[in-house]
Short mmCIF file of N, CA and C in Angstrom, two decimals:
data_model
loop_
_atom_site.label_atom_id
_atom_site.label_comp_id
_atom_site.label_asym_id
_atom_site.label_seq_id
_atom_site.Cartn_x
_atom_site.Cartn_y
_atom_site.Cartn_z
N ARG A 1 -9.31 17.47 7.30
CA ARG A 1 -10.40 17.36 6.80
C ARG A 1 -11.47 17.26 7.71
N ILE A 2 -12.57 17.57 7.11
CA ILE A 2 -13.18 17.03 7.58
C ILE A 2 -15.31 16.17 7.26
N PRO A 3 -14.74 15.71 6.64
CA PRO A 3 -15.77 14.53 5.35
C PRO A 3 -17.40 15.54 5.55
N VAL A 4 -18.14 15.78 4.41
CA VAL A 4 -19.16 15.78 4.20
C VAL A 4 -20.23 14.65 4.65
N VAL A 5 -21.18 14.21 5.37
CA VAL A 5 -21.64 13.20 6.05
C VAL A 5 -23.37 13.13 5.67
N ASP A 6 -24.29 12.86 5.86
CA ASP A 6 -26.46 12.84 6.45
C ASP A 6 -26.20 12.71 7.71
N SER A 7 -25.01 11.90 8.05
CA SER A 7 -25.55 11.58 9.80
C SER A 7 -24.67 11.85 11.08
N PRO A 8 -25.02 13.50 11.81
CA PRO A 8 -23.88 13.72 12.45
C PRO A 8 -23.54 13.08 13.22
N LYS A 9 -24.03 11.45 13.24
CA LYS A 9 -23.21 11.03 14.33
C LYS A 9 -21.70 9.87 13.63
N ALA A 10 -22.50 10.46 11.60
CA ALA A 10 -21.08 9.42 11.38
C ALA A 10 -20.08 10.95 11.09
N ARG A 11 -20.27 12.36 11.72
CA ARG A 11 -19.20 13.15 10.86
C ARG A 11 -17.44 12.66 11.88
N ARG A 12 -16.67 12.94 11.31
CA ARG A 12 -15.45 12.33 12.17
C ARG A 12 -14.37 13.55 11.21
N LEU A 13 -13.14 13.95 11.58
CA LEU A 13 -11.84 14.27 11.01
C LEU A 13 -10.82 13.29 10.53
N GLU A 14 -10.04 13.84 9.91
CA GLU A 14 -8.96 13.38 8.90
C GLU A 14 -7.85 13.99 8.73
N TYR A 15 -6.95 13.55 9.31
CA TYR A 15 -6.30 14.07 9.41
C TYR A 15 -4.72 13.18 8.37
N ARG A 16 -4.37 13.89 7.13
CA ARG A 16 -4.44 13.33 6.15
C ARG A 16 -2.61 13.30 6.30
N CYS A 17 -2.20 14.46 6.36
CA CYS A 17 -0.27 14.75 7.04
C CYS A 17 0.85 13.77 6.97
N PRO A 18 0.61 12.64 7.69
CA PRO A 18 1.29 11.46 8.51
C PRO A 18 1.47 10.92 8.02
N ASP A 19 3.39 10.81 7.26
CA ASP A 19 3.51 9.60 5.96
C ASP A 19 3.15 8.22 6.67
N PRO A 20 2.74 7.42 5.64
CA PRO A 20 2.21 6.25 6.20
C PRO A 20 3.12 5.24 6.80
N GLY A 21 4.44 5.12 6.31
CA GLY A 21 5.61 3.92 7.47
C GLY A 21 5.42 4.74 8.74
N ALA A 22 4.54 5.95 9.49
CA ALA A 22 5.14 6.11 10.05
C ALA A 22 4.24 5.03 11.69
N ASN A 23 5.53 5.22 12.92
CA ASN A 23 5.39 4.12 13.68
C ASN A 23 4.45 4.99 14.49
N VAL A 24 2.68 4.67 14.58
CA VAL A 24 1.35 4.87 14.43
C VAL A 24 1.14 5.22 15.90
N TYR A 25 1.69 4.82 16.79
CA TYR A 25 1.58 4.45 18.53
C TYR A 25 2.27 5.73 18.46
N ILE A 26 3.23 6.46 18.15
CA ILE A 26 3.98 7.72 18.63
C ILE A 26 3.39 8.76 17.91
N ALA A 27 2.70 8.36 16.04
CA ALA A 27 2.33 9.03 15.56
C ALA A 27 0.85 9.26 16.09
N PHE A 28 0.26 9.25 16.74
CA PHE A 28 -1.01 9.27 17.39
C PHE A 28 -0.76 10.03 18.48
N ALA A 29 -0.27 9.77 19.55
CA ALA A 29 -0.01 10.04 20.44
C ALA A 29 0.84 11.41 20.50
N ALA A 30 1.63 11.64 19.35
CA ALA A 30 1.97 13.33 19.53
C ALA A 30 0.71 14.26 18.44
N MET A 31 -0.01 13.76 17.63
CA MET A 31 -1.14 14.31 17.03
C MET A 31 -2.24 14.87 18.71
N LEU A 32 -2.74 13.97 19.24
CA LEU A 32 -3.23 14.05 20.63
C LEU A 32 -2.28 15.17 21.23
N MET A 33 -1.24 14.94 21.66
CA MET A 33 -0.28 16.26 22.73
C MET A 33 -1.25 17.24 21.70
N ALA A 34 -0.48 17.76 20.73
CA ALA A 34 -0.46 18.93 19.58
C ALA A 34 -2.00 19.32 19.49
N GLY A 35 -3.08 18.91 19.40
CA GLY A 35 -4.38 19.61 19.92
C GLY A 35 -4.65 19.82 20.69
N LEU A 36 -4.05 18.78 22.16
CA LEU A 36 -4.27 18.93 23.36
C LEU A 36 -3.87 20.78 23.62
N ASP A 37 -2.55 20.84 23.12
CA ASP A 37 -1.91 21.88 23.12
C ASP A 37 -2.66 23.01 22.80
N GLY A 38 -3.24 22.96 21.41
CA GLY A 38 -4.12 23.82 20.62
C GLY A 38 -4.77 24.26 21.64
N ILE A 39 -5.98 23.30 22.03
CA ILE A 39 -6.47 23.98 23.35
C ILE A 39 -6.31 24.04 24.29
N GLN A 40 -5.56 24.27 24.92
CA GLN A 40 -5.14 24.62 26.21
C GLN A 40 -4.53 26.00 25.97
N ASN A 41 -4.02 26.24 24.96
CA ASN A 41 -3.11 27.23 25.00
C ASN A 41 -4.07 28.34 23.91
N LYS A 42 -5.53 28.00 24.26
CA LYS A 42 -6.20 28.58 22.93
C LYS A 42 -5.38 29.27 20.79
N ILE A 43 -4.68 28.05 20.62
CA ILE A 43 -3.95 28.23 19.32
C ILE A 43 -5.34 28.46 18.46
N ASP A 44 -4.57 29.92 17.37
CA ASP A 44 -6.08 30.07 17.08
C ASP A 44 -6.22 28.83 15.71
N PRO A 45 -6.91 28.55 14.93
CA PRO A 45 -6.35 27.27 13.75
C PRO A 45 -6.95 28.09 12.99
N GLY A 46 -7.45 29.05 12.63
CA GLY A 46 -7.27 30.32 11.56
C GLY A 46 -8.66 29.62 10.93
N ASP A 47 -9.02 30.65 10.11
CA ASP A 47 -10.33 30.38 9.04
C ASP A 47 -10.90 29.14 8.28
N PRO A 48 -11.73 27.87 8.52
CA PRO A 48 -11.94 26.95 7.59
C PRO A 48 -11.90 27.62 6.34
N MET A 49 -11.03 26.61 5.56
CA MET A 49 -11.10 26.94 3.84
C MET A 49 -11.95 25.28 2.73
N ASP A 50 -12.41 26.41 2.64
CA ASP A 50 -13.52 25.57 1.32
C ASP A 50 -13.77 25.21 -0.14
N VAL A 51 -12.21 25.56 -0.05
CA VAL A 51 -11.67 26.02 -1.31
C VAL A 51 -10.44 24.70 -1.87
N ASN A 52 -10.56 24.08 -3.48
CA ASN A 52 -9.41 23.34 -3.28
C ASN A 52 -7.90 24.34 -3.52
N ILE A 53 -6.78 23.66 -3.00
CA ILE A 53 -5.97 24.21 -1.85
C ILE A 53 -5.00 24.32 -3.55
N TYR A 54 -5.51 23.49 -4.94
CA TYR A 54 -4.61 22.78 -5.57
C TYR A 54 -5.01 24.62 -6.98
N ASP A 55 -6.34 24.94 -6.82
CA ASP A 55 -6.43 26.05 -7.66
C ASP A 55 -6.02 27.49 -7.15
N LEU A 56 -4.99 27.78 -6.48
CA LEU A 56 -5.52 28.91 -5.76
C LEU A 56 -4.15 29.20 -6.77
N PRO A 57 -4.69 30.90 -6.38
CA PRO A 57 -2.91 31.45 -7.37
C PRO A 57 -1.93 31.38 -6.38
N PRO A 58 -0.97 31.69 -6.80
CA PRO A 58 0.72 31.46 -5.58
C PRO A 58 0.98 32.31 -5.14
N GLU A 59 -0.01 33.92 -5.13
CA GLU A 59 0.30 34.77 -3.87
C GLU A 59 -0.55 34.82 -2.77
N LYS A 60 -1.72 33.91 -3.25
CA LYS A 60 -2.91 33.53 -1.33
C LYS A 60 -2.39 31.60 -1.45
N LEU A 61 -1.91 31.20 -1.77
CA LEU A 61 -1.78 29.48 -1.83
C LEU A 61 0.09 29.94 -0.39
N ASN A 62 0.60 31.07 -0.92
CA ASN A 62 2.17 31.28 -0.20
C ASN A 62 1.74 31.81 0.91
N LYS A 63 0.83 33.31 1.66
CA LYS A 63 -0.33 32.93 2.70
C LYS A 63 -0.43 31.92 3.60
N ILE A 64 -0.50 30.42 2.86
CA ILE A 64 -0.66 29.02 4.15
C ILE A 64 -0.05 28.55 4.34
N GLY A 65 0.66 28.31 5.55
CA GLY A 65 1.62 27.49 5.95
C GLY A 65 1.73 26.60 5.21
N LYS A 66 2.98 25.41 5.32
CA LYS A 66 3.48 24.03 4.98
C LYS A 66 3.48 23.38 6.10
N MET A 67 3.07 22.50 5.65
CA MET A 67 4.02 21.17 6.17
C MET A 67 5.11 20.48 5.79
N PRO A 68 6.28 19.52 7.27
CA PRO A 68 7.39 19.63 5.95
C PRO A 68 7.37 18.72 4.69
N ARG A 69 8.20 18.86 4.14
CA ARG A 69 8.67 18.29 2.91
C ARG A 69 9.48 16.58 3.05
N SER A 70 9.61 16.80 3.95
CA SER A 70 10.83 15.50 3.57
C SER A 70 10.96 14.71 5.20
N LEU A 71 11.29 14.02 5.52
CA LEU A 71 11.97 13.37 6.95
C LEU A 71 12.60 14.88 7.75
N TYR A 72 13.34 14.65 6.77
CA TYR A 72 14.79 16.28 7.47
C TYR A 72 14.19 17.09 8.21
N GLU A 73 13.03 17.89 6.62
CA GLU A 73 12.29 18.96 7.06
C GLU A 73 11.54 18.83 8.39
N SER A 74 10.83 17.57 8.76
CA SER A 74 10.03 17.11 10.04
C SER A 74 11.06 16.51 11.27
N LEU A 75 11.83 16.69 11.23
CA LEU A 75 12.64 15.96 12.47
C LEU A 75 13.36 17.47 12.40
N GLU A 76 13.64 18.68 11.51
CA GLU A 76 14.32 19.60 12.26
C GLU A 76 12.82 20.34 12.76
N ALA A 77 11.96 20.48 12.40
CA ALA A 77 10.52 20.63 12.63
C ALA A 77 10.30 20.11 14.47
N LEU A 78 10.36 19.20 14.67
CA LEU A 78 10.66 17.78 15.92
C LEU A 78 11.37 18.80 17.16
N GLN A 79 13.07 18.91 16.41
CA GLN A 79 14.21 19.48 16.53
C GLN A 79 13.26 21.19 17.96
N ALA A 80 12.76 21.91 16.59
CA ALA A 80 13.05 23.46 17.36
C ALA A 80 11.94 22.96 18.26
N ASP A 81 10.55 22.55 17.66
CA ASP A 81 8.93 22.72 18.68
C ASP A 81 8.84 21.58 18.84
N HIS A 82 8.99 21.08 20.37
CA HIS A 82 8.53 19.72 21.07
C HIS A 82 7.79 20.25 22.49
N GLU A 83 8.50 21.28 23.12
CA GLU A 83 7.89 21.76 24.57
C GLU A 83 6.45 20.75 25.11
N PHE A 84 5.59 20.88 23.52
CA PHE A 84 4.25 20.13 24.16
C PHE A 84 4.46 18.57 24.23
N MET A 85 4.90 17.55 23.75
CA MET A 85 5.02 16.54 23.63
C MET A 85 5.27 16.31 25.60
N LEU A 86 5.81 16.67 26.00
CA LEU A 86 6.78 16.60 27.30
C LEU A 86 5.93 16.91 28.09
N LYS A 87 4.53 17.59 27.85
CA LYS A 87 3.49 17.20 29.12
C LYS A 87 3.29 16.10 29.43
N GLY A 88 3.58 16.08 30.64
CA GLY A 88 2.53 14.98 31.26
C GLY A 88 3.56 13.42 31.22
N ASN A 89 4.41 13.76 31.11
CA ASN A 89 5.41 13.30 30.85
C ASN A 89 4.90 11.55 29.72
N VAL A 90 4.00 12.30 28.59
CA VAL A 90 4.05 11.54 27.49
C VAL A 90 5.29 10.70 26.90
N PHE A 91 5.68 11.65 26.70
CA PHE A 91 7.38 11.89 25.48
C PHE A 91 8.93 12.62 27.03
N THR A 92 9.99 11.76 27.06
CA THR A 92 10.97 13.15 27.22
C THR A 92 12.09 12.98 26.13
N LYS A 93 12.16 14.03 26.64
CA LYS A 93 13.50 14.75 25.88
C LYS A 93 14.83 13.29 25.29
N ASP A 94 14.76 12.87 26.32
CA ASP A 94 15.89 11.60 25.78
C ASP A 94 15.29 11.02 25.10
N VAL A 95 13.85 11.37 24.69
CA VAL A 95 13.34 10.15 24.16
C VAL A 95 13.19 11.39 21.87
N ILE A 96 13.19 11.94 22.26
CA ILE A 96 12.84 12.66 21.76
C ILE A 96 14.17 12.89 20.72
N ASP A 97 14.92 13.33 21.76
CA ASP A 97 16.24 13.19 20.80
C ASP A 97 17.21 11.96 20.65
N TYR A 98 16.85 10.51 20.91
CA TYR A 98 16.97 9.55 20.86
C TYR A 98 16.49 9.32 18.84
N TRP A 99 15.35 9.92 19.38
CA TRP A 99 14.42 9.35 18.02
C TRP A 99 14.51 10.50 17.17
N VAL A 100 15.22 11.17 17.58
CA VAL A 100 16.13 12.40 15.68
C VAL A 100 17.14 12.11 15.44
N ASP A 101 17.69 11.75 16.66
CA ASP A 101 19.39 11.53 16.33
C ASP A 101 19.09 10.13 15.33
N TYR A 102 18.52 9.13 15.65
CA TYR A 102 18.41 7.92 14.94
C TYR A 102 17.74 7.86 13.71
N LYS A 103 17.03 8.87 13.38
CA LYS A 103 16.23 9.38 12.07
C LYS A 103 16.77 9.82 11.43
N MET A 104 17.74 10.59 11.39
CA MET A 104 19.05 11.42 10.97
C MET A 104 19.85 10.53 10.44
N GLU A 105 20.50 9.93 11.39
CA GLU A 105 21.98 8.45 10.83
C GLU A 105 20.94 7.43 10.59
N GLU A 106 20.51 7.17 9.97
CA GLU A 106 19.84 5.61 10.19
C GLU A 106 19.26 6.09 8.70
N GLU A 107 18.38 6.88 8.76
CA GLU A 107 17.12 7.06 7.58
C GLU A 107 16.96 8.13 6.84
N VAL A 108 17.89 9.38 6.96
CA VAL A 108 18.16 10.86 6.13
C VAL A 108 19.29 10.82 5.61
N GLN A 109 20.06 9.64 6.28
CA GLN A 109 21.17 9.22 5.72
C GLN A 109 21.65 8.46 4.55
N ALA A 110 20.68 7.84 4.62
CA ALA A 110 21.11 6.15 3.85
C ALA A 110 19.76 6.67 2.32
N ILE A 111 18.98 7.58 2.69
CA ILE A 111 17.94 7.87 1.48
C ILE A 111 18.94 9.61 0.63
N ASP A 112 19.29 9.94 1.51
CA ASP A 112 20.56 11.53 0.88
C ASP A 112 21.89 9.97 0.08
N SER A 113 22.21 10.03 0.66
CA SER A 113 23.29 8.88 0.22
C SER A 113 23.09 8.17 -1.41
N ARG A 114 21.94 8.31 -1.58
CA ARG A 114 21.04 7.12 -2.44
C ARG A 114 20.59 7.76 -4.02
N PRO A 115 20.80 7.76 -5.27
CA PRO A 115 20.46 8.82 -6.49
C PRO A 115 18.61 8.03 -5.93
N HIS A 116 17.48 8.62 -6.22
CA HIS A 116 16.23 8.59 -6.31
C HIS A 116 16.17 7.86 -7.46
N PRO A 117 15.91 7.00 -7.91
CA PRO A 117 14.48 6.47 -8.82
C PRO A 117 13.98 7.43 -10.10
N HIS A 118 14.17 8.78 -9.89
CA HIS A 118 13.69 10.03 -10.70
C HIS A 118 15.10 10.00 -11.42
N GLU A 119 16.16 10.72 -10.60
CA GLU A 119 17.50 10.39 -11.20
C GLU A 119 18.14 9.47 -12.12
N PHE A 120 17.65 8.57 -12.07
CA PHE A 120 18.18 6.90 -13.01
C PHE A 120 17.33 7.50 -14.45
N SER A 121 15.63 8.12 -14.00
CA SER A 121 14.75 7.87 -15.01
C SER A 121 15.90 9.38 -16.11
N LEU A 122 16.35 9.95 -15.43
CA LEU A 122 17.59 11.55 -16.13
C LEU A 122 18.37 11.24 -17.50
N TYR A 123 18.83 10.14 -16.54
CA TYR A 123 20.28 8.81 -17.36
C TYR A 123 20.19 7.78 -18.07
N PHE A 124 19.10 7.24 -17.62
CA PHE A 124 19.12 5.20 -18.09
C PHE A 124 17.50 5.44 -19.43
N ASN A 125 17.81 4.71 -20.15
CA ASN A 125 16.72 4.76 -20.81
C ASN A 125 16.13 2.94 -20.40
N TYR A 126 15.04 2.95 -20.31
CA TYR A 126 14.17 1.29 -19.46
C TYR A 126 14.88 0.72 -20.24
#
């Protein structure tokens, strides 16, 4: 997202999809590596969209790529596509493999084994 500003010097890019609980050092390094990969490989980012995506009909919304909706989906995406992160030895395959394994074992399984607060609200009155 590039917000409208009065001064060109105040222009900035906002990338809003990282989880607020993410390790900022790893997240910023990974986002920078992804951006550099896009520039080096001339990956077309697509045309800008100046619409509220929540107002789009389902047939148009389905044509837009979607971000992972959970930690599990994010880790699956990382496992499937991380070659760009290995360039320049910013990350190593061992670090990525360890990160994915740790998150799957310590966080995904812990989350999946506990009921969500919404599940409680379906069955219990507070």
